[in-house]
Amino acid sequence: MVYLLILSGHQKYKMKKVKVHSPGTVANIVCGFDILGLALSEPYDVMEVMLLDRPEVIIHNRDIFNLPTEAEENVAGVVLLSVMERMNNTIGFEVTVEKHIKPGSGIGSSAASAAGAAVAANYLLGNIFSSDEVVQFAMNGEKLASGVKHADNIAPCILGGISLIRSIHPLDIVSIPAPDLFVTVVHPQIEVRTSDARQILKQQVLLKDAIKQWGNIAGLVTGFMKNDYDLIGRSLEDVIIEPVRSILIPGFDELKVKCKEAGALGGGISGSGPSVFMLSKDESTAKAVGHVMSQVYEQIGIDYNIYVTTINRKGVEVVSSE
Ligand code: HSE
């Protein structure tokens, strides 16, 4: 006797629910505008994604940020809609987002939502998509958030470590090995929208500035690969974007000088700001840098959060599934 087993789209998948941790990221790493980024061990968002047997994306927010719950207007929502469409609308998703990375902080809040959704969806579908495809899905979220498909937060968020986005069209992502580094991040409690921080940038660059920037990018990547801390420190310089954007960040110049005096290798604006990050060789220096950061913002009178953390090597992590 021949038994014919007909499985609906949904039934053929083993896992129905997955919980992921999706980390914050530092895009640009000072001189690599839109092409370099690193993942942070903290903070991270917690997301639970469930597979549905109908083409629908349902969003629940379990935090205080009041982000939209309409799938088309939500960063995780548009990512899940794009996966659903690729699956010919045979499935859907229900997602619960618990954000710990404050939107508009400059440490990859939208990328964490987008990357977490894309990795979770792929996991539920049996990891049928390559990591480049997962990045492509997640970039739909960045497009919604900032108007541009950039991957310098998305790639390290998904892959962990440090990523070089050599090209977006076609997508070419290179993981850069790096020594263990400590990252101190200060988030002054003001909001800088990525779209605004992109609009104020000059569209033309002087050749002499471009030459300096190329030297720094090459130096930074080489420094990471050769574990050359001095070279990393010397190369953490941005002559193109930082002079324009730093005016949006109170205390920026003082912060940089004092953090370096405290022993930081160097640092600058995290993504489009307002967060500022510094890299240090060891934890005690990273903590001292955090202390200096808090002194600067106490003096200015702006509330702030500080994270003393490390480079996250794993990227989005599946913590449970059923
Ligand atoms: N590379 C992007 C920018 C990152 O600086 O605008 C935004 O987080």
mmCIF file of C-alpha atoms and ligand atoms in Angstrom, residues 25-29 32-36 105-111 142 146 148 150-153 193-195 197-199 201 241 245 269-273, ligand 1:
data_model
loop_
_atom_site.group_PDB
_atom_site.id
_atom_site.type_symbol
_atom_site.label_atom_id
_atom_site.label_comp_id
_atom_site.label_asym_id
_atom_site.label_seq_id
_atom_site.Cartn_x
_atom_site.Cartn_y
_atom_site.Cartn_z
ATOM 1 C CA THR A 25 27.233 47.143 16.402
ATOM 2 C CA VAL A 26 29.647 49.993 15.737
ATOM 3 C CA ALA A 27 29.479 50.938 12.060
ATOM 4 C CA ASN A 28 32.189 52.816 10.152
ATOM 5 C CA ILE A 29 34.899 52.142 12.815
ATOM 6 C CA GLY A 32 35.438 53.198 7.039
ATOM 7 C CA PHE A 33 32.191 55.035 6.295
ATOM 8 C CA ASP A 34 29.600 52.464 5.153
ATOM 9 C CA ILE A 35 32.259 49.758 4.681
ATOM 10 C CA LEU A 36 33.493 48.680 8.143
ATOM 11 C CA SER A 105 21.531 55.525 19.639
ATOM 12 C CA GLY A 106 24.053 54.903 16.854
ATOM 13 C CA ILE A 107 24.894 51.397 17.964
ATOM 14 C CA GLY A 108 22.885 49.574 15.345
ATOM 15 C CA SER A 109 19.432 49.376 16.885
ATOM 16 C CA SER A 110 17.607 48.972 13.576
ATOM 17 C CA ALA A 111 20.265 46.567 12.289
ATOM 18 C CA GLU A 142 18.083 49.268 6.992
ATOM 19 C CA SER A 146 17.705 55.090 7.020
ATOM 20 C CA VAL A 148 19.744 53.421 2.224
ATOM 21 C CA HIS A 150 24.002 49.768 3.892
ATOM 22 C CA ALA A 151 25.433 46.632 5.513
ATOM 23 C CA ASP A 152 28.122 47.934 7.875
ATOM 24 C CA ASN A 153 25.881 47.252 10.891
ATOM 25 C CA ARG A 193 18.500 60.256 13.136
ATOM 26 C CA THR A 194 20.671 58.328 10.696
ATOM 27 C CA SER A 195 18.737 59.842 7.786
ATOM 28 C CA ALA A 197 23.134 62.519 9.796
ATOM 29 C CA ARG A 198 23.477 61.289 6.201
ATOM 30 C CA GLN A 199 21.772 64.313 4.675
ATOM 31 C CA LEU A 201 27.247 65.067 4.546
ATOM 32 C CA ILE A 241 32.676 62.372 7.861
ATOM 33 C CA ARG A 245 28.865 65.000 12.034
ATOM 34 C CA ILE A 269 31.443 58.475 16.353
ATOM 35 C CA SER A 270 29.655 55.130 16.482
ATOM 36 C CA GLY A 271 27.684 54.791 13.241
ATOM 37 C CA SER A 272 25.859 58.054 12.675
ATOM 38 C CA GLY A 273 25.972 58.953 16.413
HETATM 39 N N1 HSE B 1 27.356 53.826 7.849
HETATM 40 C C1 HSE B 1 26.132 54.340 8.372
HETATM 41 C C2 HSE B 1 26.268 55.836 8.579
HETATM 42 C C3 HSE B 1 25.828 53.664 9.658
HETATM 43 O O1 HSE B 1 27.275 56.255 9.131
HETATM 44 O O2 HSE B 1 25.372 56.571 8.164
HETATM 45 C C4 HSE B 1 24.569 54.128 10.331
HETATM 46 O O3 HSE B 1 24.451 53.456 11.549
#
